[in-house]
mmCIF file of C-alpha atoms in Angstrom:
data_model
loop_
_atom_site.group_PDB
_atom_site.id
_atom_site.type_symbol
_atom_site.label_atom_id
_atom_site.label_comp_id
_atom_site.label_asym_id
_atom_site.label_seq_id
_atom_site.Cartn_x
_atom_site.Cartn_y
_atom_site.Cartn_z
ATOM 1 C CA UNK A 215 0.000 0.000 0.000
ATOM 2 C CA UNK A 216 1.605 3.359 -1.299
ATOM 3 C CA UNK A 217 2.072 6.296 1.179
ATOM 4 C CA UNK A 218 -0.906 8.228 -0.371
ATOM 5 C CA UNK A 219 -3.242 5.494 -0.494
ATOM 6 C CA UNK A 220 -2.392 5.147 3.448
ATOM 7 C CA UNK A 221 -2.977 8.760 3.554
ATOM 8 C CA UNK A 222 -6.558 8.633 1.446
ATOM 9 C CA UNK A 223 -7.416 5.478 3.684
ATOM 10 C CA UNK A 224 -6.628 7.569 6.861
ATOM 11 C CA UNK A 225 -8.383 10.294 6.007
ATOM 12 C CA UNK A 226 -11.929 8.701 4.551
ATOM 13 C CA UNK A 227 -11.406 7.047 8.551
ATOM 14 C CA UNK A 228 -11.505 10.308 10.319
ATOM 15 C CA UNK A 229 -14.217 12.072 8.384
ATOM 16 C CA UNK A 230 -16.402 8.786 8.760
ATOM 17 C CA UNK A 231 -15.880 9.104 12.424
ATOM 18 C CA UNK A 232 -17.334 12.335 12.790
ATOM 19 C CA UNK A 233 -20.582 11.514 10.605
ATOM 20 C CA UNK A 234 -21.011 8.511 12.539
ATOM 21 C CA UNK A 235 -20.188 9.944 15.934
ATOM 22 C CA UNK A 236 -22.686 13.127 14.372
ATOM 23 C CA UNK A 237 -25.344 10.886 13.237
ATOM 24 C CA UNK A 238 -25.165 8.490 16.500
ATOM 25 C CA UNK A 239 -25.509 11.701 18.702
ATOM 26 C CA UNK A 240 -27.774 12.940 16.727
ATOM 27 C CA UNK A 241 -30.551 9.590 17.000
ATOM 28 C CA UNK A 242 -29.590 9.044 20.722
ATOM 29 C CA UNK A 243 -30.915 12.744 21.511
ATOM 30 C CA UNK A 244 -33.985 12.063 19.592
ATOM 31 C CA UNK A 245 -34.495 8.699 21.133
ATOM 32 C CA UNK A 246 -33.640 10.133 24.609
ATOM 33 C CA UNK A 247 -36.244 12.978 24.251
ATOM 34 C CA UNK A 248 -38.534 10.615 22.847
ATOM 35 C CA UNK A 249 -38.678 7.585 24.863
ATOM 36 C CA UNK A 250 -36.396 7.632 27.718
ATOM 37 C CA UNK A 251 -37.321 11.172 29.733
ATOM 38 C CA UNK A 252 -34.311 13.183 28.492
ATOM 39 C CA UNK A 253 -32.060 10.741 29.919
ATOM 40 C CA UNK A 254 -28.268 10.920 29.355
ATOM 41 C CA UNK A 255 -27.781 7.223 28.318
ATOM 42 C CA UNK A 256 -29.045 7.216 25.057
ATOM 43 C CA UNK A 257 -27.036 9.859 24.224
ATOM 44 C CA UNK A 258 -24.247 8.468 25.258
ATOM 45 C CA UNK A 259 -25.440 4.747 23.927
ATOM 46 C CA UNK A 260 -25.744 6.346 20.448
ATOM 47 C CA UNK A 261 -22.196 8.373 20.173
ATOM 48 C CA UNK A 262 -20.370 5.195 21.572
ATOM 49 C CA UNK A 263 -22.455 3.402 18.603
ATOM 50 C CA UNK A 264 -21.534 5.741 15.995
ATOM 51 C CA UNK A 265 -17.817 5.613 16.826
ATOM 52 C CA UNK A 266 -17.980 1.709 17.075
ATOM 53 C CA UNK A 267 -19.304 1.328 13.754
ATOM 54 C CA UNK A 268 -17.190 3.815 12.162
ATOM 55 C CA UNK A 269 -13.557 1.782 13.915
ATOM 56 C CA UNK A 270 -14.985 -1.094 12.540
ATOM 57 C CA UNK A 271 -15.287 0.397 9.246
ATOM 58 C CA UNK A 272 -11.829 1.876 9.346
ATOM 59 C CA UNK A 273 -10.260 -1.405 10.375
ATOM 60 C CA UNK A 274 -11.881 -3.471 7.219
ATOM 61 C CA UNK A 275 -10.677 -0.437 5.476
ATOM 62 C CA UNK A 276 -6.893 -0.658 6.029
ATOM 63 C CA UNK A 277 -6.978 -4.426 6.065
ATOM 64 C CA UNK A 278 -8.333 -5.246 3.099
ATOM 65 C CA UNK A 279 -5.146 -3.931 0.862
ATOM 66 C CA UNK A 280 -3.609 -7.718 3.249
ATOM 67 C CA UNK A 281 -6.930 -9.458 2.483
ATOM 68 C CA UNK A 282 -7.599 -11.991 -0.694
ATOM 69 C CA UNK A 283 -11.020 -10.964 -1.501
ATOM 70 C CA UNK A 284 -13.561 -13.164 -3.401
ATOM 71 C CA UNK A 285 -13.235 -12.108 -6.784
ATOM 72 C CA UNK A 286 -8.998 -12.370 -6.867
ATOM 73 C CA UNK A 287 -9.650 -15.952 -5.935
ATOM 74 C CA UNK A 288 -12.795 -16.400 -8.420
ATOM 75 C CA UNK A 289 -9.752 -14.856 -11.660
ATOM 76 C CA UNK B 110 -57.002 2.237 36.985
ATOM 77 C CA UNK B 111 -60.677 0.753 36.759
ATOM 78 C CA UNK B 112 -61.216 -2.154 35.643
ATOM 79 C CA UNK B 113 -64.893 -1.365 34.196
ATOM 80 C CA UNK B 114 -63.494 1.575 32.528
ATOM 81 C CA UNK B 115 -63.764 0.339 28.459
ATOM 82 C CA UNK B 116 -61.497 2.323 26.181
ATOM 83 C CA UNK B 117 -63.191 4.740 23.507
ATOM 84 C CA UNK B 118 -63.154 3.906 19.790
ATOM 85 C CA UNK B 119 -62.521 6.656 17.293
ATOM 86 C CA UNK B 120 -65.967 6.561 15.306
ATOM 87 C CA UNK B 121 -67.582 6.704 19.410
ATOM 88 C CA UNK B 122 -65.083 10.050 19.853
ATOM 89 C CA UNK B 123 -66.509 11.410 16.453
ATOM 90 C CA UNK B 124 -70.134 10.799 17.242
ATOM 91 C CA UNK B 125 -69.731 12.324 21.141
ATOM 92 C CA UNK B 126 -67.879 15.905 19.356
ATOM 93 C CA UNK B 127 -71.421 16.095 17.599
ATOM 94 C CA UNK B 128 -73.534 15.047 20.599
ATOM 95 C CA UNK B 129 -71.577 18.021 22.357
ATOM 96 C CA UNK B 130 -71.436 20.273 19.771
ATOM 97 C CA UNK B 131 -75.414 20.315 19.269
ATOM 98 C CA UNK B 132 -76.386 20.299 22.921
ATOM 99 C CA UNK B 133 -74.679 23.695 22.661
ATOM 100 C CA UNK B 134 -76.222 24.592 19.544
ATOM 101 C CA UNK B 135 -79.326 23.801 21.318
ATOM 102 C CA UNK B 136 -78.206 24.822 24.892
ATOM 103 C CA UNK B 137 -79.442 20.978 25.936
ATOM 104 C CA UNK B 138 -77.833 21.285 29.450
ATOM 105 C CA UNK B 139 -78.593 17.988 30.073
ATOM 106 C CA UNK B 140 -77.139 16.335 27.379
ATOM 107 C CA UNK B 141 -74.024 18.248 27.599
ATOM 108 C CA UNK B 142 -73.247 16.938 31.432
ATOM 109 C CA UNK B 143 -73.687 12.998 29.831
ATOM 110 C CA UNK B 144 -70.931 13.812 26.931
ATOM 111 C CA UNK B 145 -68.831 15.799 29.129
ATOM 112 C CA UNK B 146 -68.834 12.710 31.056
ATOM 113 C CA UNK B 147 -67.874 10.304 28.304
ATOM 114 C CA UNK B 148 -65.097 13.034 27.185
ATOM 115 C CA UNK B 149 -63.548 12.060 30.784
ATOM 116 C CA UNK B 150 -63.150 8.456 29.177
ATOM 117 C CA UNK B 151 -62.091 9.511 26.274
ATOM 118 C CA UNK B 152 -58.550 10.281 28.214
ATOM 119 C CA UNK B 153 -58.246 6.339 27.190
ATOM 120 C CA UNK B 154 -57.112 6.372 23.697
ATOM 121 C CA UNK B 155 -54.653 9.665 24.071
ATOM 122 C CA UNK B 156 -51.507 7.446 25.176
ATOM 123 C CA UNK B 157 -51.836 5.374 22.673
ATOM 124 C CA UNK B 158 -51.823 8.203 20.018
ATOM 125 C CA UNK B 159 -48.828 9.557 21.540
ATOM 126 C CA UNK B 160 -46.993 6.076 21.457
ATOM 127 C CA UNK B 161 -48.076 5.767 17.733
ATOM 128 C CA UNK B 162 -46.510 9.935 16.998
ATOM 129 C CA UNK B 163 -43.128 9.150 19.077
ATOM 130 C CA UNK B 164 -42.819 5.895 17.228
ATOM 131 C CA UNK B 165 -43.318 7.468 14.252
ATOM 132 C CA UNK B 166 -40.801 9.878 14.758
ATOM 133 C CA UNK B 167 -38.031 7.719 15.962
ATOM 134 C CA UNK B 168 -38.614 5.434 12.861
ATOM 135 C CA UNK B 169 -38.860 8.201 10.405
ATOM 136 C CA UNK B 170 -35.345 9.598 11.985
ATOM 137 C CA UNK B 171 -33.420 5.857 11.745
ATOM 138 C CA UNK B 172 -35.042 5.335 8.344
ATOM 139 C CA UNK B 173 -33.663 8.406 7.247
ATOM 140 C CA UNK B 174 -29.906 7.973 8.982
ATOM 141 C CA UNK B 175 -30.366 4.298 7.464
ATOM 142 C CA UNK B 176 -31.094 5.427 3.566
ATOM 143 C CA UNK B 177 -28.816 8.357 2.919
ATOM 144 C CA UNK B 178 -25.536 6.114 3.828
ATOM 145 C CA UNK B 179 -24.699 7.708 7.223
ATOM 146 C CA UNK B 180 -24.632 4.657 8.736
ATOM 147 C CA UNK B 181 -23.134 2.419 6.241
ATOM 148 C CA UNK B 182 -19.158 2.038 4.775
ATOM 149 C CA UNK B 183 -16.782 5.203 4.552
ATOM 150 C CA UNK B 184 -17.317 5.681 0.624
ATOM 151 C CA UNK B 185 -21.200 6.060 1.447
ATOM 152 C CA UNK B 186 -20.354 8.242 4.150
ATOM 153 C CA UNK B 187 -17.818 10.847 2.542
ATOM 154 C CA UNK B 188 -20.872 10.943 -0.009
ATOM 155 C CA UNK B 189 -23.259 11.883 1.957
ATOM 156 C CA UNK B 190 -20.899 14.542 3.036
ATOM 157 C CA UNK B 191 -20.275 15.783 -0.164
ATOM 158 C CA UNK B 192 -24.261 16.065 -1.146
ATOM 159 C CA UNK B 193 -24.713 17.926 2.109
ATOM 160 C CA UNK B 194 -22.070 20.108 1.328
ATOM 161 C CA UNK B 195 -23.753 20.962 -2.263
ATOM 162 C CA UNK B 196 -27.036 21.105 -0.834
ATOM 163 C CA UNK B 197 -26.252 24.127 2.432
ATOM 164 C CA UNK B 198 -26.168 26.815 0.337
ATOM 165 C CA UNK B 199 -29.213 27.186 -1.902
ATOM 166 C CA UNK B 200 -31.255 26.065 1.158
ATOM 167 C CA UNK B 201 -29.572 28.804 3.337
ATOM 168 C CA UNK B 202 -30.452 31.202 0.831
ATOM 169 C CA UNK B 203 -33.718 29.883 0.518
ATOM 170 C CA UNK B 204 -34.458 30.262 4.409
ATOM 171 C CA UNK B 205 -33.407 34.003 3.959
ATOM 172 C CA UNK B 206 -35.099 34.639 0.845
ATOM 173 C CA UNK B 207 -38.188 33.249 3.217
ATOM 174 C CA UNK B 208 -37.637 35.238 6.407
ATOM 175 C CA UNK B 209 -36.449 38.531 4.461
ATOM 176 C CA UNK B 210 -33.349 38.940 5.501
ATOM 177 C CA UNK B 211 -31.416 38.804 2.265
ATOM 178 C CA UNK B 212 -29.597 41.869 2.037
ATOM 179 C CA UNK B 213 -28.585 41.494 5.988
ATOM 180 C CA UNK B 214 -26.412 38.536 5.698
ATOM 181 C CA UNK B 215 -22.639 39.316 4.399
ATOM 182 C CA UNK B 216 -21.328 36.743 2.433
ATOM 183 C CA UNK B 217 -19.099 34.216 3.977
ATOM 184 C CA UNK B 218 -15.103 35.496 3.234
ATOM 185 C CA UNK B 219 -13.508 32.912 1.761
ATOM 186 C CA UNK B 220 -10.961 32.207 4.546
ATOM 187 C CA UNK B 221 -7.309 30.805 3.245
ATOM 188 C CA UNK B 222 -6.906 28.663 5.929
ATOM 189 C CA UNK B 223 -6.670 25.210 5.550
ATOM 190 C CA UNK B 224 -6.353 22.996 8.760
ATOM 191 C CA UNK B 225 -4.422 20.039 7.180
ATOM 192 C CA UNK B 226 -1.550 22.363 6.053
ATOM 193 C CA UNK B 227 -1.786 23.990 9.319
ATOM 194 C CA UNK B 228 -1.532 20.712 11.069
ATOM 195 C CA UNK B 229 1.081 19.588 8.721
ATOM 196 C CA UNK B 230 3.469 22.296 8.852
ATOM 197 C CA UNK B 231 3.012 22.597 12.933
ATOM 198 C CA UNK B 232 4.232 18.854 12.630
ATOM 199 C CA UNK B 233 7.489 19.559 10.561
ATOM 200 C CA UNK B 234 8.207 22.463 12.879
ATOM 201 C CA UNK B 235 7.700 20.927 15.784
ATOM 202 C CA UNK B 236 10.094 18.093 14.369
ATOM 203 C CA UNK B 237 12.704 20.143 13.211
ATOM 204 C CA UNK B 238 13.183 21.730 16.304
ATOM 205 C CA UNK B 239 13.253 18.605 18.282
ATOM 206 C CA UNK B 240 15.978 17.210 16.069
ATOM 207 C CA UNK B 241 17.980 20.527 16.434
ATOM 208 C CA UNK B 242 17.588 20.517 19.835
ATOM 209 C CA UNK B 243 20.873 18.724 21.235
ATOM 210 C CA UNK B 244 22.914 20.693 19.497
ATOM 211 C CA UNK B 245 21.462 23.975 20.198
ATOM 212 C CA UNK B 246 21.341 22.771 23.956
ATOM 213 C CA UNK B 247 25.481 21.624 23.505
ATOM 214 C CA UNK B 248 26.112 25.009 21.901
ATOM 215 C CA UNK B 249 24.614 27.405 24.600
ATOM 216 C CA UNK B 250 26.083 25.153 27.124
ATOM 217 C CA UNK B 251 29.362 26.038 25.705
ATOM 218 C CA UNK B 252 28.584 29.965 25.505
ATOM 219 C CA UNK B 253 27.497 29.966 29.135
ATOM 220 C CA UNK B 254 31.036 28.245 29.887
ATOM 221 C CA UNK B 255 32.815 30.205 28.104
ATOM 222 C CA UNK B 256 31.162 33.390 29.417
ATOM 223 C CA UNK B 257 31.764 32.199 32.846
ATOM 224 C CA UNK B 258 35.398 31.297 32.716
ATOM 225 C CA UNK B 259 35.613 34.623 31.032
ATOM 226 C CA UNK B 260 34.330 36.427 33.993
ATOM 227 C CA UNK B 261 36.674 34.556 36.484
ATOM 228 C CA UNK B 262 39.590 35.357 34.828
#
């Protein structure tokens, strides 16, 4: 993996954190108003969410360059 | 909560708004005290309605997180990005075009500042100077020595 695909790969990683961590926030306020009497949990819940989904995304990310995918192996 | 209390259909709520709204048409007093009374168990069906709105809500909300890519691989999210981005300014200048403030808000200065070179070029410096930094610290050493000896002699 070149230096500026490394750099690409990084950088598609942080701005997908902050949408997920923005979009997790975002559903765990209206869930908290909604149905848990503007608790701080869901709020919480959702951000911690958010940023899980988005490491796992960066992880498959910068693995796959190390990965044989399906359609290598299918050529 | 009592048991013989039945909940109130909607068609029943319907027909007990016109019951009330005639008796005080026709100023029936009698009639009005029986539907006020059946109003009281009307009280029934509002949680459920409000259940129904919130869940509503909430599903709208993860439907729409769920379709435009938010929460789905990086390429989907950057995209998303990128379509908000083109999509902020005609609706900002549609909200003032609605409210009327058009000619009040000064156009956004297109600021030179990037934070990636900043960050970059904070990183080199800071670097450079670290790397430097033994031999600066050997040379001043040897000033202050020399200054020293030269003020015993």
């Amino acid at each position: 993996m070149s230096e500026k695909e490394l750099g690409k790969k990084w950088d598609r990683c942080l701005a997908d954190g902050a949408i997920k961590l923005g979009t997790g926030l975002g559903l765990g306020i209206v869930f908290s108003v909604l149905f848990f009497k503007r608790h701080t949990w869901p709020i919480s819940f959702g951000s911690g969410t958010g940023l899980g989904m988005a490491y796992a995304n960066c992880q498959n990310d910068l693995r796959s360059f190390y990965l044989l995918h399906r359609s290598d192996k299918e050529q | 909560m009592r048991r013989d209390q039945t909940g109130l259909s909607f068609s029943r709520a319907i027909q007990i708004a016109f019951t009330q709204a005639y008796s005080w048409r026709t100023w029936n007093n009698s009639t009005l005290k029986e539907t006020t009374l059946q109003w009281t168990m009307a009280a029934r069906i509002l949680p459920v309605v409000k259940l129904a709105t919130k869940l509503t809500i909430a599903g709208g909300a993860l439907y729409v997180a769920c379709d435009s890519g938010l929460l789905g691989s990086s390429e989907q999210g950057s995209e998303a990005l990128e379509k908000a981005k083109a999509a902020i300014p005609p609706a900002i200048e549609e909200w003032m075009k609605y409210f009327g403030l058009e000619a009040q808000l000064p156009t956004m200065p297109k600021v030179e500042f990037s934070p990636v070179q900043a960050w970059n070029s904070g990183v080199r410096q800071t670097i450079s100077t670290l790397s430097e930094a033994p031999t600066k610290a050997t040379g001043y050493t040897n000033q202050c020595l020399q200054y020293l000896k030269d003020l015993t002699k």
